[in-house]
PDB file of C-alpha atoms in Angstrom:
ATOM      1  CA  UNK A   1     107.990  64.907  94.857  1.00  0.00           C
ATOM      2  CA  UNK A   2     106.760  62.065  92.617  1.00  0.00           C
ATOM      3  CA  UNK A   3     107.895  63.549  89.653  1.00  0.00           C
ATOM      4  CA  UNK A   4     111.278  64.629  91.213  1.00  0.00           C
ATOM      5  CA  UNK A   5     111.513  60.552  92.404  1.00  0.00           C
ATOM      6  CA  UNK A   6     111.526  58.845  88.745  1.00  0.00           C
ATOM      7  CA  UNK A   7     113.945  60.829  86.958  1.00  0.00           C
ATOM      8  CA  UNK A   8     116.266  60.423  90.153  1.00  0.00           C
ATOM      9  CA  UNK A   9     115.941  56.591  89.955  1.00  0.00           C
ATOM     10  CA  UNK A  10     116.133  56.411  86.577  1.00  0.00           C
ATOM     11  CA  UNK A  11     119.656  57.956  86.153  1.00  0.00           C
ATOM     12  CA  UNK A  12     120.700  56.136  88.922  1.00  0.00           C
ATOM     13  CA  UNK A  13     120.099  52.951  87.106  1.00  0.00           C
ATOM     14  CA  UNK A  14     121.797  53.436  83.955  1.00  0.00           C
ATOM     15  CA  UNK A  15     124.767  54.747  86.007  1.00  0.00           C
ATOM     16  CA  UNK A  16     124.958  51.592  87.676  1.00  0.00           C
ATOM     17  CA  UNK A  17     124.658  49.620  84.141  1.00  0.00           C
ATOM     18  CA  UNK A  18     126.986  51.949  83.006  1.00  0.00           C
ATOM     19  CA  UNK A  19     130.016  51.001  85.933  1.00  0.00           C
ATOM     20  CA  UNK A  20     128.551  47.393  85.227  1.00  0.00           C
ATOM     21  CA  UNK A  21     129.736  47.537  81.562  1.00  0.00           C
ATOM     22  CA  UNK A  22     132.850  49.310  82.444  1.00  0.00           C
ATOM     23  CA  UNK A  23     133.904  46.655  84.845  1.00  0.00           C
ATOM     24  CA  UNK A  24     132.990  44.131  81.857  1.00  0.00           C
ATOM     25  CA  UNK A  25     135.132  45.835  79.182  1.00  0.00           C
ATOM     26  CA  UNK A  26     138.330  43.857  78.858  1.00  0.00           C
ATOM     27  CA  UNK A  27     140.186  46.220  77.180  1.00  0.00           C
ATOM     28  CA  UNK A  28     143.764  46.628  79.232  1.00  0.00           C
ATOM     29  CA  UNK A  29     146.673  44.706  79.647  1.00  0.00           C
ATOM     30  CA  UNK A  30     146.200  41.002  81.587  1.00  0.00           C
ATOM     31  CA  UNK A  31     149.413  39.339  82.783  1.00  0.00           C
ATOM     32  CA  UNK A  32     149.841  35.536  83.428  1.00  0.00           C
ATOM     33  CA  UNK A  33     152.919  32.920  83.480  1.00  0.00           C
ATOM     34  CA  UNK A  34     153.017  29.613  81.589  1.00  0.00           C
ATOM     35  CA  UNK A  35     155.519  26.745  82.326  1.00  0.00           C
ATOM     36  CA  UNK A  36     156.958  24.615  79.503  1.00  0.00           C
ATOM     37  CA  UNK A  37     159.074  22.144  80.617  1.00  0.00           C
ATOM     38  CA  UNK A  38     161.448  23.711  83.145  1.00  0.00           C
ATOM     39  CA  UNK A  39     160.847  26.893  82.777  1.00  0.00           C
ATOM     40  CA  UNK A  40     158.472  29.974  83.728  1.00  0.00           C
ATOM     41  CA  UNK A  41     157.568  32.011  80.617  1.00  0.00           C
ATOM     42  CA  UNK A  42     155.854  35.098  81.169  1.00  0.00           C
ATOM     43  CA  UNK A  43     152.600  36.201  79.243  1.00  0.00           C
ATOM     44  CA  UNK A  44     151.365  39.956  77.962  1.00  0.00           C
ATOM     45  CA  UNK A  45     148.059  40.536  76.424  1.00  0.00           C
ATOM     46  CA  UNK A  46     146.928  43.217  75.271  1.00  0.00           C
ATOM     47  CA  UNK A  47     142.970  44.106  74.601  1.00  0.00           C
ATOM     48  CA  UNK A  48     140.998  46.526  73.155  1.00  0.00           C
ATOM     49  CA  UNK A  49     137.289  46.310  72.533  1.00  0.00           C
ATOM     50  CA  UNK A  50     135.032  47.713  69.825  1.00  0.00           C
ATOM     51  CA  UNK A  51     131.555  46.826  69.894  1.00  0.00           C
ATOM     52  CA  UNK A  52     132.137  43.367  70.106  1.00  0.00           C
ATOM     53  CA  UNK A  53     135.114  43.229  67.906  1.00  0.00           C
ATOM     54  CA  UNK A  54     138.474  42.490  70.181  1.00  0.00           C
ATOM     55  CA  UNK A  55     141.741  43.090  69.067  1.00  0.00           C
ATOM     56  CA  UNK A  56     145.360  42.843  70.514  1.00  0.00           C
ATOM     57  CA  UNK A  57     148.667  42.194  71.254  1.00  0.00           C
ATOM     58  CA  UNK A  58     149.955  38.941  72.916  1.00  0.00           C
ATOM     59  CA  UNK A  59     153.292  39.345  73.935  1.00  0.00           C
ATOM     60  CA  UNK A  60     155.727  36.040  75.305  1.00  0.00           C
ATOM     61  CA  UNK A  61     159.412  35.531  74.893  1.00  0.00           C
ATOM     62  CA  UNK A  62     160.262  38.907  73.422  1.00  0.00           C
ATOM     63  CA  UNK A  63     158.167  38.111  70.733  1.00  0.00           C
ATOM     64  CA  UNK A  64     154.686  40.523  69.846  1.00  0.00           C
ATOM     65  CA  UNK A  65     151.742  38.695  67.594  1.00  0.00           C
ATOM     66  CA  UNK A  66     148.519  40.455  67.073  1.00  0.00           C
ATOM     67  CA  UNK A  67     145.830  38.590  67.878  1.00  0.00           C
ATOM     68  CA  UNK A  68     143.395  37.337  65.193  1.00  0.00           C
ATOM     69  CA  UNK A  69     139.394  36.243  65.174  1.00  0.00           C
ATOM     70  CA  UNK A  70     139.000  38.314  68.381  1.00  0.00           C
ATOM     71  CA  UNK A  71     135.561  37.707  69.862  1.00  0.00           C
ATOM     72  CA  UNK A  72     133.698  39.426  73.286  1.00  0.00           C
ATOM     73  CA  UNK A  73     130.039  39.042  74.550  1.00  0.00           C
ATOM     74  CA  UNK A  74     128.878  39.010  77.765  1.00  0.00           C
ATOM     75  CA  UNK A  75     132.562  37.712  79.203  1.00  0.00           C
ATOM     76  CA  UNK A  76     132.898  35.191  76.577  1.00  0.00           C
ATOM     77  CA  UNK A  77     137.001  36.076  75.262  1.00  0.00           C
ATOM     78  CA  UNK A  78     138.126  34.372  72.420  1.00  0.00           C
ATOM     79  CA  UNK A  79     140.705  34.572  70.068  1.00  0.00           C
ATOM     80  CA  UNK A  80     143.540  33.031  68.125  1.00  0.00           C
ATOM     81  CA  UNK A  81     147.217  33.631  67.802  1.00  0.00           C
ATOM     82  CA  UNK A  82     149.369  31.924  65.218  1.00  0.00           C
ATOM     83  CA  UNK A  83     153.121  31.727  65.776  1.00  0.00           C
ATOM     84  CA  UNK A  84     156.348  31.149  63.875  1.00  0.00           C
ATOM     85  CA  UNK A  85     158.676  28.708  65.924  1.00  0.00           C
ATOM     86  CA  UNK A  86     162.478  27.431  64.075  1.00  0.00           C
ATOM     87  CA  UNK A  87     160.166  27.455  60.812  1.00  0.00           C
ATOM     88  CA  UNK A  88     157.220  25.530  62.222  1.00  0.00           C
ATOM     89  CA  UNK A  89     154.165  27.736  62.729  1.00  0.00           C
ATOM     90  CA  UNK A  90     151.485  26.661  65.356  1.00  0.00           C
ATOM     91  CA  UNK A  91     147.584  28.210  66.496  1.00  0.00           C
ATOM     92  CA  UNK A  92     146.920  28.884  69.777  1.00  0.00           C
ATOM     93  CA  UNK A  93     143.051  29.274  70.489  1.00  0.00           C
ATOM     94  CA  UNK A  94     142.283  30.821  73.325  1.00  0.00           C
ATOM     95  CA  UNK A  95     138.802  30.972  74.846  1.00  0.00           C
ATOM     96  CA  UNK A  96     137.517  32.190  78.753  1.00  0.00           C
ATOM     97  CA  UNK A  97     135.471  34.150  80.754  1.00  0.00           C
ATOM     98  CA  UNK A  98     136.290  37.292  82.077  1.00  0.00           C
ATOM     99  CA  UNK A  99     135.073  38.008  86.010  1.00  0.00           C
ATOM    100  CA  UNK A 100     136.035  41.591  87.187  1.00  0.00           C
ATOM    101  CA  UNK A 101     139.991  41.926  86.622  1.00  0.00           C
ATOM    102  CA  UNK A 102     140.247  37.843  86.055  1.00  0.00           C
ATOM    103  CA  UNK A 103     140.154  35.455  82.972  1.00  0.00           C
ATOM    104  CA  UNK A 104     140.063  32.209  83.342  1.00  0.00           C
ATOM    105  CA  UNK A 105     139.484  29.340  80.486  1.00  0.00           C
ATOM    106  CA  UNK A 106     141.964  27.102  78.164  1.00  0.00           C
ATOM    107  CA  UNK A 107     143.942  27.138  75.022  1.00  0.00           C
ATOM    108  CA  UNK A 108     143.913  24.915  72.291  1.00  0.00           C
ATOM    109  CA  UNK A 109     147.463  24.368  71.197  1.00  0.00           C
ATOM    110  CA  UNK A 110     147.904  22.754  67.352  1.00  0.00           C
ATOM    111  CA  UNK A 111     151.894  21.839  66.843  1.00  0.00           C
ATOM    112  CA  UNK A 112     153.054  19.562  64.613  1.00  0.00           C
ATOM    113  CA  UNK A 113     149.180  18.133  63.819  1.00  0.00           C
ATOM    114  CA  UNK A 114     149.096  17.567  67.282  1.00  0.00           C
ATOM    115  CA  UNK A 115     146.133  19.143  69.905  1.00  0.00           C
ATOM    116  CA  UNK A 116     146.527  19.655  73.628  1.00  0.00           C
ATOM    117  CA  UNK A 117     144.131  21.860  75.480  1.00  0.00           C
ATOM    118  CA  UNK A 118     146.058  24.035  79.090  1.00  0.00           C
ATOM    119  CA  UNK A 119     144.143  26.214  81.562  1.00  0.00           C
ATOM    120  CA  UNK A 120     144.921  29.894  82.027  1.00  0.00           C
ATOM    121  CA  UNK A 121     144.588  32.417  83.889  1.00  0.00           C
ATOM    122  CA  UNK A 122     144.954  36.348  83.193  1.00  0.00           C
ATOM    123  CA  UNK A 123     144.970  39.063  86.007  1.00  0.00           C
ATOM    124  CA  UNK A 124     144.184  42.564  84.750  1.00  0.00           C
ATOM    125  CA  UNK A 125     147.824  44.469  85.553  1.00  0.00           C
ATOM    126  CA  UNK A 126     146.544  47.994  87.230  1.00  0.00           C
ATOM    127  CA  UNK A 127     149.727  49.503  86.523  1.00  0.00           C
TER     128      UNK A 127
END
């Protein structure tokens, strides 16, 4: 029976590291809104993992920019997107944790030698 036992318990442990891992993997598409000035603008990023290489897709205003620098280890996101805006590029640096289906943490925005830091927060869209 003891023999039977450890095997049993063993499996059921790596199964349950296994689902752990899963649930950690933030590959998927995560959906937030931003506001700038008046309006609501809403936000699309896409995430796939490899190893602990991220890369991506973030997707606002009908424009797509791959993400660069993409980082992941145990929940730590980061990454940086640089956009083109009426000729004047700025970085965005994101950086959060992921919980389960949430991100939360802030971006670093660099415009015009300026630097303001905003929260966000991404949902994991089940769709």
């Amino acid at each position: 029976m003891k023999r039977l036992l450890t095997p049993m318990l063993v499996l059921a442990v790596v199964a349950v590291a296994g689902v752990a891992r899963a649930a950690d993997d933030p590959t998927g598409t995560w959906k937030w809104e931003r506001k700038i000035n008046d309006q609501t603008i809403a936000v699309s990023l896409k995430l796939k993992l490899d190893g602990d290489k991220l890369t991506g897709t973030l997707s606002a205003r009908n424009m797509d920019t791959e993400i660069q620098d993409g980082k992941f280890k145990d929940g730590d996101i980061s990454f940086t997107v640089t956009r083109d805006r009426n000729g004047q590029k700025f970085t965005q640096k994101y950086a959060g944790k992921q919980s389960g289906d949430t991100i939360k943490g802030q971006v670093e925005v660099e415009f015009n030698g300026e630097s303001r830091k905003v929260d966000w927060e991404a949902k994991r869209d089940k769709a």
